[in-house]
PDB file of C-alpha atoms in Angstrom:
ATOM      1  CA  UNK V 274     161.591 -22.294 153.620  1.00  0.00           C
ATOM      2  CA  UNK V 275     161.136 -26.035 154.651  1.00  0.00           C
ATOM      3  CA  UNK V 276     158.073 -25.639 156.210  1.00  0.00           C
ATOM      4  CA  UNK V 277     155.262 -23.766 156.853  1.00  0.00           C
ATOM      5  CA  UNK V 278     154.593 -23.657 160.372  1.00  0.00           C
ATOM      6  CA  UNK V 279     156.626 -24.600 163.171  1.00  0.00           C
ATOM      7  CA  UNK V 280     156.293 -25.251 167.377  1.00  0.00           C
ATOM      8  CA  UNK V 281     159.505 -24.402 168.913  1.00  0.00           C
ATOM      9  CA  UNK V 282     159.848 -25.949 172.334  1.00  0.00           C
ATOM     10  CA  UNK V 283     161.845 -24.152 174.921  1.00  0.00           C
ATOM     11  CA  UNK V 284     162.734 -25.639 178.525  1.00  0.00           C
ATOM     12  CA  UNK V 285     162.462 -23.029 181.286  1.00  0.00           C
ATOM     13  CA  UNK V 286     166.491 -23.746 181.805  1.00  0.00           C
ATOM     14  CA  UNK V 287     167.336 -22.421 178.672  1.00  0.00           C
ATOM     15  CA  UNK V 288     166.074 -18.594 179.663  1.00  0.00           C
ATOM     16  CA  UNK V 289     168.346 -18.716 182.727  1.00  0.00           C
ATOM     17  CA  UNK V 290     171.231 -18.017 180.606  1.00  0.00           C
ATOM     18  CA  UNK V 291     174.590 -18.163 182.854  1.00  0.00           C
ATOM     19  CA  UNK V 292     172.352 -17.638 185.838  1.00  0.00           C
ATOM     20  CA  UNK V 293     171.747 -20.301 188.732  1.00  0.00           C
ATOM     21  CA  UNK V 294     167.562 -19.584 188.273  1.00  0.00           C
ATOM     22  CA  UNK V 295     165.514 -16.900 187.041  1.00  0.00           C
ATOM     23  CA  UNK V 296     165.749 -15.063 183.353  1.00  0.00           C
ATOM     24  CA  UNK V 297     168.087 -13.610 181.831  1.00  0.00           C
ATOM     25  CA  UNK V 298     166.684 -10.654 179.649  1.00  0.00           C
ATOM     26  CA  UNK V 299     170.333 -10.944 177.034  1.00  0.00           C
ATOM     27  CA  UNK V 300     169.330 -14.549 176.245  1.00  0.00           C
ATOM     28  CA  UNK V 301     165.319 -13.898 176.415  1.00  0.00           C
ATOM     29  CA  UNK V 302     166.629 -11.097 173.728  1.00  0.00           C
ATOM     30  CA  UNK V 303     168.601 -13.321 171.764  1.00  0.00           C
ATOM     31  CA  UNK V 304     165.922 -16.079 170.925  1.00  0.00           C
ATOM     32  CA  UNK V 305     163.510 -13.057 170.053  1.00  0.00           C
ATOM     33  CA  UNK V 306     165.808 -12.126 167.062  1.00  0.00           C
ATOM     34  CA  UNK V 307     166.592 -15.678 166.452  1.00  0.00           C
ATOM     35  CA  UNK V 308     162.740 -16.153 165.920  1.00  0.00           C
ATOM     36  CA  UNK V 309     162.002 -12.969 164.458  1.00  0.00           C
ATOM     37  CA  UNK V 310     164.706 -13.666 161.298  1.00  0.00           C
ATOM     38  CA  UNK V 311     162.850 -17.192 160.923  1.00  0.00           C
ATOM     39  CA  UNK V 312     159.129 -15.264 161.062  1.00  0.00           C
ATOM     40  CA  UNK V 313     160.555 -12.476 158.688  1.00  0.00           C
ATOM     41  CA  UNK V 314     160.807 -14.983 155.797  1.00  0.00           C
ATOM     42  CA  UNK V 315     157.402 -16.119 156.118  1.00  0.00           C
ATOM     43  CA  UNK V 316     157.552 -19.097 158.600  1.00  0.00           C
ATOM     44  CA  UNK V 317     154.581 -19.452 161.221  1.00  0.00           C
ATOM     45  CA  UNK V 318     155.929 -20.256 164.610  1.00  0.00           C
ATOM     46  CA  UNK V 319     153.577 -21.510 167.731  1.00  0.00           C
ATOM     47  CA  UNK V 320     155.789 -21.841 171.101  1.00  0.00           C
ATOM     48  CA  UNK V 321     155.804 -23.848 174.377  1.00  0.00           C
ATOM     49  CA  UNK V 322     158.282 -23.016 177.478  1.00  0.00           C
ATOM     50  CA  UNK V 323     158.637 -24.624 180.471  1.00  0.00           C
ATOM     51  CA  UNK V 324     158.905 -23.234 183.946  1.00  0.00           C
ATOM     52  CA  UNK V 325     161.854 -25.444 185.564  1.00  0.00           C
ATOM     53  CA  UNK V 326     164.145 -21.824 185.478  1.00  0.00           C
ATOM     54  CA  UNK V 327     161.559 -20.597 188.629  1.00  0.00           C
ATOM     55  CA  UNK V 328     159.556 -23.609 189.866  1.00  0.00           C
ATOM     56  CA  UNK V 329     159.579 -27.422 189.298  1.00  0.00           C
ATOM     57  CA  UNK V 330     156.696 -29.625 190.178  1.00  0.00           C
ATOM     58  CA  UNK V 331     158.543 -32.883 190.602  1.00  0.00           C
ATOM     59  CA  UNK V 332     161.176 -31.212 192.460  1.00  0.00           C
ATOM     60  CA  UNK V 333     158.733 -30.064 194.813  1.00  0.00           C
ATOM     61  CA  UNK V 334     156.283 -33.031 195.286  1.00  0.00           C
ATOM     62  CA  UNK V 335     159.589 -35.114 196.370  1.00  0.00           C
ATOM     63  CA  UNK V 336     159.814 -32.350 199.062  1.00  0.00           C
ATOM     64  CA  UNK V 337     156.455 -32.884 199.753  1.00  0.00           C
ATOM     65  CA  UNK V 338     153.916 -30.859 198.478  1.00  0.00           C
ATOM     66  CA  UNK V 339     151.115 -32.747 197.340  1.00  0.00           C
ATOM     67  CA  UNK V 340     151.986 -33.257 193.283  1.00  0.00           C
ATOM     68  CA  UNK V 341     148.442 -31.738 192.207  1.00  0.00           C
ATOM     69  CA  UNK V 342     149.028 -28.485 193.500  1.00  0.00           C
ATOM     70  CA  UNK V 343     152.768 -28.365 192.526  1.00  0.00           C
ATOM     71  CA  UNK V 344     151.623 -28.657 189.146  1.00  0.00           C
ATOM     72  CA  UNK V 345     149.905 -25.849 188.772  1.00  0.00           C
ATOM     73  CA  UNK V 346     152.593 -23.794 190.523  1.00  0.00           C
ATOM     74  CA  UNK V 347     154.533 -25.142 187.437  1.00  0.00           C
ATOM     75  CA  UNK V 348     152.102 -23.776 185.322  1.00  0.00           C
ATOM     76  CA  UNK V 349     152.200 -20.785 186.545  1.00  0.00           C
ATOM     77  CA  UNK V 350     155.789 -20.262 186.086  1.00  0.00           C
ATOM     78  CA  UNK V 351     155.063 -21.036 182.439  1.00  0.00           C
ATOM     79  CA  UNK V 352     153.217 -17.778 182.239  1.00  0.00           C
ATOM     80  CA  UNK V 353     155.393 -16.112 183.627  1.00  0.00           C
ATOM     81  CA  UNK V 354     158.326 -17.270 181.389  1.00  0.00           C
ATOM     82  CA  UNK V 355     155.823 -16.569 178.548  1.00  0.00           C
ATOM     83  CA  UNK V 356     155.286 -12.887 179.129  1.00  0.00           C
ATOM     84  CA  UNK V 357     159.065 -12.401 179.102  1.00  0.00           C
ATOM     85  CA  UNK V 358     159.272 -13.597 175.682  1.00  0.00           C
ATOM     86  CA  UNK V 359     156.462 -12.416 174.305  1.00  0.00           C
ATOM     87  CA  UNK V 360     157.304  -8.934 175.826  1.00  0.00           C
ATOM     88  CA  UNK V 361     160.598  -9.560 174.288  1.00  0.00           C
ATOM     89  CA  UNK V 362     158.902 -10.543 170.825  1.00  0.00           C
ATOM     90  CA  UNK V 363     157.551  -7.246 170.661  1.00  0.00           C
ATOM     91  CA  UNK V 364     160.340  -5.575 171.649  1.00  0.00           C
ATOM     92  CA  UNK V 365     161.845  -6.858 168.172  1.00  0.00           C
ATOM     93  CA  UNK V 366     158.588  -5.649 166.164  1.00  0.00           C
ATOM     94  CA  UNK V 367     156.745  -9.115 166.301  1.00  0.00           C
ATOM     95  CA  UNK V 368     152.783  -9.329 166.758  1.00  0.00           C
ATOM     96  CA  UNK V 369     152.148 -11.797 169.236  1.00  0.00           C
ATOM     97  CA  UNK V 370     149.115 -13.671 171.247  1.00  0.00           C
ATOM     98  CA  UNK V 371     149.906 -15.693 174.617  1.00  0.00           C
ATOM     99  CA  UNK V 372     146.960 -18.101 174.797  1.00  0.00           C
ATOM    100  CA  UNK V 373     146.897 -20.053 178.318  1.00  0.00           C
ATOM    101  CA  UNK V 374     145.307 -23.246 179.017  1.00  0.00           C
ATOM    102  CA  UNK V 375     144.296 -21.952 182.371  1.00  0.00           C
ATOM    103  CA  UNK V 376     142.523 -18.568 182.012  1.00  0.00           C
ATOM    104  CA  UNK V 377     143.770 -15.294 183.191  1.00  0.00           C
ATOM    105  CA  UNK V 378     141.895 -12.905 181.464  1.00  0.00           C
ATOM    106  CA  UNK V 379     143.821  -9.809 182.332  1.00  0.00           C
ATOM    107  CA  UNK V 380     146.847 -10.621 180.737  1.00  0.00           C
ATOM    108  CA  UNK V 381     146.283 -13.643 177.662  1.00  0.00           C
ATOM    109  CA  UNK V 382     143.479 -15.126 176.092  1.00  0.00           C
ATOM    110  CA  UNK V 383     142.240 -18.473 176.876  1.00  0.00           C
ATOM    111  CA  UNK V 384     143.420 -21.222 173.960  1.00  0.00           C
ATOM    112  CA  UNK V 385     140.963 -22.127 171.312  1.00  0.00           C
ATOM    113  CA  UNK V 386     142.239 -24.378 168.959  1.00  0.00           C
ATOM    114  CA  UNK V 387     140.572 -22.564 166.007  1.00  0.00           C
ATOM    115  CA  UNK V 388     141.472 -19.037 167.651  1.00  0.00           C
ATOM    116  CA  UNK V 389     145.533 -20.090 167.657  1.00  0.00           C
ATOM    117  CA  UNK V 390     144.978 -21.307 164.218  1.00  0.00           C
ATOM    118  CA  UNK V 391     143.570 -18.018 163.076  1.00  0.00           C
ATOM    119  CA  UNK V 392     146.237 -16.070 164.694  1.00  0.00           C
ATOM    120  CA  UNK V 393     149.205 -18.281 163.135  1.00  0.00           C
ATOM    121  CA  UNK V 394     147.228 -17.436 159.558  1.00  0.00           C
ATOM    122  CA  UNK V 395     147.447 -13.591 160.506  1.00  0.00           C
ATOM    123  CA  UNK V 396     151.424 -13.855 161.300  1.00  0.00           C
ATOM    124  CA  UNK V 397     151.336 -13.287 164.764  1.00  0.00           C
ATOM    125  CA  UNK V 398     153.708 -15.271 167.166  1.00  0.00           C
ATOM    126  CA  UNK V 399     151.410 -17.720 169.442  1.00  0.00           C
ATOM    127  CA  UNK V 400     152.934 -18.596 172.595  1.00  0.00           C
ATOM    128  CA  UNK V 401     151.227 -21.263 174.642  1.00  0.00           C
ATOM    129  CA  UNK V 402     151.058 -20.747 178.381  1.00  0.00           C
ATOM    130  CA  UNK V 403     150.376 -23.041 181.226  1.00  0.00           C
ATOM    131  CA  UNK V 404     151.006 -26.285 179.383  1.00  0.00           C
ATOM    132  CA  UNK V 405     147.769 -28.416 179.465  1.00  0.00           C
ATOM    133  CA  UNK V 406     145.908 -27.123 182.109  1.00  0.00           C
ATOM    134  CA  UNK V 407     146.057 -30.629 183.678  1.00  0.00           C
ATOM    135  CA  UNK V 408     148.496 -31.666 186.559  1.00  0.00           C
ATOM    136  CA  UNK V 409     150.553 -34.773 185.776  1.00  0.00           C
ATOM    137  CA  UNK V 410     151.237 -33.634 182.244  1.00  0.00           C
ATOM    138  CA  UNK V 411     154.926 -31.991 181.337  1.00  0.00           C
ATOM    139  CA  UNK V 412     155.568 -29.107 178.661  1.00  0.00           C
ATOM    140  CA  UNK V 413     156.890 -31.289 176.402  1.00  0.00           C
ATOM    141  CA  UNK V 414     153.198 -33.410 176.118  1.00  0.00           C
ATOM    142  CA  UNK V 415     151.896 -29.370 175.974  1.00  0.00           C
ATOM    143  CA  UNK V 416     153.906 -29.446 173.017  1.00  0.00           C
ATOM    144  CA  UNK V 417     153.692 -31.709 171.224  1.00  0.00           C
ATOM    145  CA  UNK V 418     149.832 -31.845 171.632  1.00  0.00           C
ATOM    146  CA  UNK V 419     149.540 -28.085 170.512  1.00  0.00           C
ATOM    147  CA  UNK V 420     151.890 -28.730 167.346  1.00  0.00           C
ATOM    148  CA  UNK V 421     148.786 -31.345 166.458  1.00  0.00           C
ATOM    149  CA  UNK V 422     146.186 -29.705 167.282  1.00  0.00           C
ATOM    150  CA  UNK V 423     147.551 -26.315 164.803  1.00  0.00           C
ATOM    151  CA  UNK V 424     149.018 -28.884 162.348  1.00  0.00           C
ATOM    152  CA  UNK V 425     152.587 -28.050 163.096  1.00  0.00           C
ATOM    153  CA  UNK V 426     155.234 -29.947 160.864  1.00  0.00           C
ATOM    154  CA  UNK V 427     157.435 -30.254 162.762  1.00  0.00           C
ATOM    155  CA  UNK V 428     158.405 -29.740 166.866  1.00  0.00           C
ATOM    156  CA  UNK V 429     161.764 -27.843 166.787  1.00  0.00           C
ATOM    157  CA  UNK V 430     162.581 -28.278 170.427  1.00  0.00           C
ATOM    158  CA  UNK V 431     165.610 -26.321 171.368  1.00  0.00           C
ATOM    159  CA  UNK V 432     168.182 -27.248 174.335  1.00  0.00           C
ATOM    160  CA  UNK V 433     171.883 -26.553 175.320  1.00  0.00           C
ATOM    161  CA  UNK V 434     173.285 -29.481 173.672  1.00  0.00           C
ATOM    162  CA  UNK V 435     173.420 -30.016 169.581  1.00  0.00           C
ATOM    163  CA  UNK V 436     171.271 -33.441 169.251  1.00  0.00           C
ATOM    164  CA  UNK V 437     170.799 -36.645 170.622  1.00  0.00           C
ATOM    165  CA  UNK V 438     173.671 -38.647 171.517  1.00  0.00           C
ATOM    166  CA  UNK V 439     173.939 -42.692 172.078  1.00  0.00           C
ATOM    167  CA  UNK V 440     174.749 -40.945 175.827  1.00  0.00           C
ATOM    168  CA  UNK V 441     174.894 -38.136 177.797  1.00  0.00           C
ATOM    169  CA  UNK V 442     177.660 -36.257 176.194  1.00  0.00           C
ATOM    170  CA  UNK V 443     178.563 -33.764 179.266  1.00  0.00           C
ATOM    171  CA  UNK V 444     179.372 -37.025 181.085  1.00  0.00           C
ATOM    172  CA  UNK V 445     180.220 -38.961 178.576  1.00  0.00           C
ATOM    173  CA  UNK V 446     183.146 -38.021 176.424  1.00  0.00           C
ATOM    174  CA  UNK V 447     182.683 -41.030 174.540  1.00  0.00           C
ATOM    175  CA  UNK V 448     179.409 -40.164 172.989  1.00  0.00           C
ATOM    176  CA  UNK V 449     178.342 -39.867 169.570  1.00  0.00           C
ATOM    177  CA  UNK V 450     175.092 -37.775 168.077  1.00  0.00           C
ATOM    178  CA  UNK V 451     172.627 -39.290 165.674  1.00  0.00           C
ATOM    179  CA  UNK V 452     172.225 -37.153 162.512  1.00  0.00           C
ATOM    180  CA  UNK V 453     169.022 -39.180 162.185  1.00  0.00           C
ATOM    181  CA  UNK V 454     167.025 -41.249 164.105  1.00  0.00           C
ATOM    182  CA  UNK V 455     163.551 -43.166 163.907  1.00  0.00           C
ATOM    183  CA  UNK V 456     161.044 -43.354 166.955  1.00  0.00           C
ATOM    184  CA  UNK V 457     161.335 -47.203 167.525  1.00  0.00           C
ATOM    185  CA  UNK V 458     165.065 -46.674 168.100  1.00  0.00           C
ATOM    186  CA  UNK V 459     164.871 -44.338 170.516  1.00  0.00           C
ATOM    187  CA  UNK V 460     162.008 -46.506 172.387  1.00  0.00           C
ATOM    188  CA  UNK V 461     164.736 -49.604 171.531  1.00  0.00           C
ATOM    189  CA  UNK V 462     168.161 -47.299 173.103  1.00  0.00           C
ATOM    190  CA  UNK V 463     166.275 -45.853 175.892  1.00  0.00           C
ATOM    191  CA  UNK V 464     167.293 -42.517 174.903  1.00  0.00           C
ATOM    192  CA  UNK V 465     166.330 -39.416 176.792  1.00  0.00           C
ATOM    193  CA  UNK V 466     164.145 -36.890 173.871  1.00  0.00           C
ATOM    194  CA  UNK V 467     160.984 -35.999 175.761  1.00  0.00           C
ATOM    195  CA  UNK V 468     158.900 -37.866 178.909  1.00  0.00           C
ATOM    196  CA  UNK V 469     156.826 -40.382 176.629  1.00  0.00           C
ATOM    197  CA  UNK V 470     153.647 -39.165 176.490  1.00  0.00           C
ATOM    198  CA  UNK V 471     154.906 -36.313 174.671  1.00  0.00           C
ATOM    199  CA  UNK V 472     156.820 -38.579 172.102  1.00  0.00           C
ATOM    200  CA  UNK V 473     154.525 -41.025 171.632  1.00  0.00           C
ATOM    201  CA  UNK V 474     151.805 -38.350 170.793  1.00  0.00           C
ATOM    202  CA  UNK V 475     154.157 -37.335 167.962  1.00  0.00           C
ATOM    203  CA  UNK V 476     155.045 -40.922 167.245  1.00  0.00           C
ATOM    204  CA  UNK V 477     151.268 -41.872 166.067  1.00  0.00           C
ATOM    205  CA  UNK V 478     150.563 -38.670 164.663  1.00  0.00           C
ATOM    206  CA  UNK V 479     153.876 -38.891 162.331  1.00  0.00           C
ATOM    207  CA  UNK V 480     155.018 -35.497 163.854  1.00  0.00           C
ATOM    208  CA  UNK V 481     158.829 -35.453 163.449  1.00  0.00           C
ATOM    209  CA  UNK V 482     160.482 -33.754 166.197  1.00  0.00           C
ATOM    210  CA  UNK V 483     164.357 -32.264 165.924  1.00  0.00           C
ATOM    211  CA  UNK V 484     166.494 -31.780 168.582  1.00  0.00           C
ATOM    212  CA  UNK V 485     169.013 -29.081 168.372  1.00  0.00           C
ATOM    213  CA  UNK V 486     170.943 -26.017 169.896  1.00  0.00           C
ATOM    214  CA  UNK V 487     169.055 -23.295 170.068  1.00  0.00           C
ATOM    215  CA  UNK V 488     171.799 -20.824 171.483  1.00  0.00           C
ATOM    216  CA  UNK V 489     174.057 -21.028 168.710  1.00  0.00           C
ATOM    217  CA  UNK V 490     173.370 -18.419 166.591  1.00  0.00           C
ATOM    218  CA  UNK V 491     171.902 -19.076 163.398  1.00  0.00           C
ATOM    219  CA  UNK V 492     170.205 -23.162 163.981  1.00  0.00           C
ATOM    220  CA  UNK V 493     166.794 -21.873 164.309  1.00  0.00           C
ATOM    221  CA  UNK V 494     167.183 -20.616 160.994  1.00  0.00           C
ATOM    222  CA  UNK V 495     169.298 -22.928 159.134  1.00  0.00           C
ATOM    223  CA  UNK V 496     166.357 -25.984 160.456  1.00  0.00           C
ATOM    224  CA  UNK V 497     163.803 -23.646 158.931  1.00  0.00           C
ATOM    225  CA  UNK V 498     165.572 -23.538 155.314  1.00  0.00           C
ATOM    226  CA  UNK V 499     166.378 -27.402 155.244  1.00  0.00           C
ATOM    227  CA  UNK V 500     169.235 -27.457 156.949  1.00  0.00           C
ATOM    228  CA  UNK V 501     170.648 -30.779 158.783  1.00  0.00           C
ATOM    229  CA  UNK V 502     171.131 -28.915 162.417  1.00  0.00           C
ATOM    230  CA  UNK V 503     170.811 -31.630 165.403  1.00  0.00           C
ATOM    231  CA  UNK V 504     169.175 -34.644 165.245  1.00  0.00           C
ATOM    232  CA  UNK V 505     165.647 -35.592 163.114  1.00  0.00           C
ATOM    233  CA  UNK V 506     163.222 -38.230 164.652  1.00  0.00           C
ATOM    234  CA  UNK V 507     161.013 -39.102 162.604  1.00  0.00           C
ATOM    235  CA  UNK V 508     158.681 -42.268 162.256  1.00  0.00           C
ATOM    236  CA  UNK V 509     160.795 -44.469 159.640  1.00  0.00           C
ATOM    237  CA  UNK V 510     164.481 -43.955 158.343  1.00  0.00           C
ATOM    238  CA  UNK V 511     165.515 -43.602 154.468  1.00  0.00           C
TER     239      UNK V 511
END
């Protein structure tokens, strides 16, 4: 394999499936074999989700709601898109732990860096709940501080599209993808990879991050042996 321990980022949007909001159990089922083929040969996988399938903060402080408390709603969708997975992980035969940045004793255990680490070692699935714990922080700076803190090597994070394109290339047929691209560039094109706390984080701790799609069957696993699937940032270019 080409690395040792990944952090798969999902967006909330991706467990809808064909549905307008909510999960869809077929697709929560298909990433759970996806991942379990990739943890079979050995890989370590940590992963964030999102929430924006059942409730979006910014969505909702434009409404009105005060931002703060919208947040945390956000959060809390998190956990809930967490259990599905992890429930679905199991399903499969995979050991997991959900670890939440908010605690909710009942149903995960509260993250501690060294406990997720330990886990990971043990080759058990860690899903991270509830992104930071802080309001005004997305899933994506959840994730790509959590692939630091465990000493990911890379953040896989998987969408509906194949890469990153010089535009968007459901409105623009005229688009092209980068195979490879460095950090700087992206800052220079103003392209659209994660909000930039969460790339900058990866940025200056040389965490390269590839974007990909993760519902074709197959990518998760192809990136894991070496494969070039999407598009590679990374901090400099060959």
């Amino acid at each position: 394999m080409n690395y040792k321990r990944i952090l798969l980022k999902l967006s909330g949007e991706s467990l809808m499936g064909d549905k307008q909001y909510g999960i869809d159990n077929e697709r929560v089922r298909q990433y759970a074999e996806e991942i379990k083929a990739v943890h079979d040969e050995g890989l370590e996988i940590a992963i964030v989700i999102g929430g924006g399938n059942i409730f979006r903060g910014l969505s909702a402080e434009k409404s009105g709601m005060d931002r703060a408390q919208a947040d945390y709603m956000g959060m809390l969708a998190t956990v809930i898109n967490s259990m599905a997975l992890q429930d679905a992980l199991e399903k499969v035969g995979l050991k997991t732990r959900l670890l939440t940045a908010i605690k909710m004793e009942q149903i995960c255990e509260p993250f501690i860096r060294r406990r997720a680490v330990r886990h990971l070692e043990k080759g058990r699935v860690v899903i991270f709940g509830a992104g930071t714990g802080n309001p005004y922080f997305t899933t994506d700076s959840a994730a790509a501080l959590r692939a630091i803190e465990i000493k990911a090597d890379v953040v896989l994070k998987g969408t509906r599209v194949d890469g990153i394109y010089t535009a968007d290339p459901e409105k623009d047929l005229t688009a092209t993808k980068y195979n490879e691209i460095s950090f700087k560039e992206v800052y220079s094109k103003s392209l659209n990879v994660m909000d930039m706390t969460a790339f900058t984080l990866c940025e200056e701790n040389e965490l390269p991050i590839i974007v990909f799609d993760m519902n074709k069957t197959g990518n998760l696993m192809k990136i894991a042996k070496g494969e070039a699937i999407g598009t590679l940032v990374k901090v400099k270019q060959n």
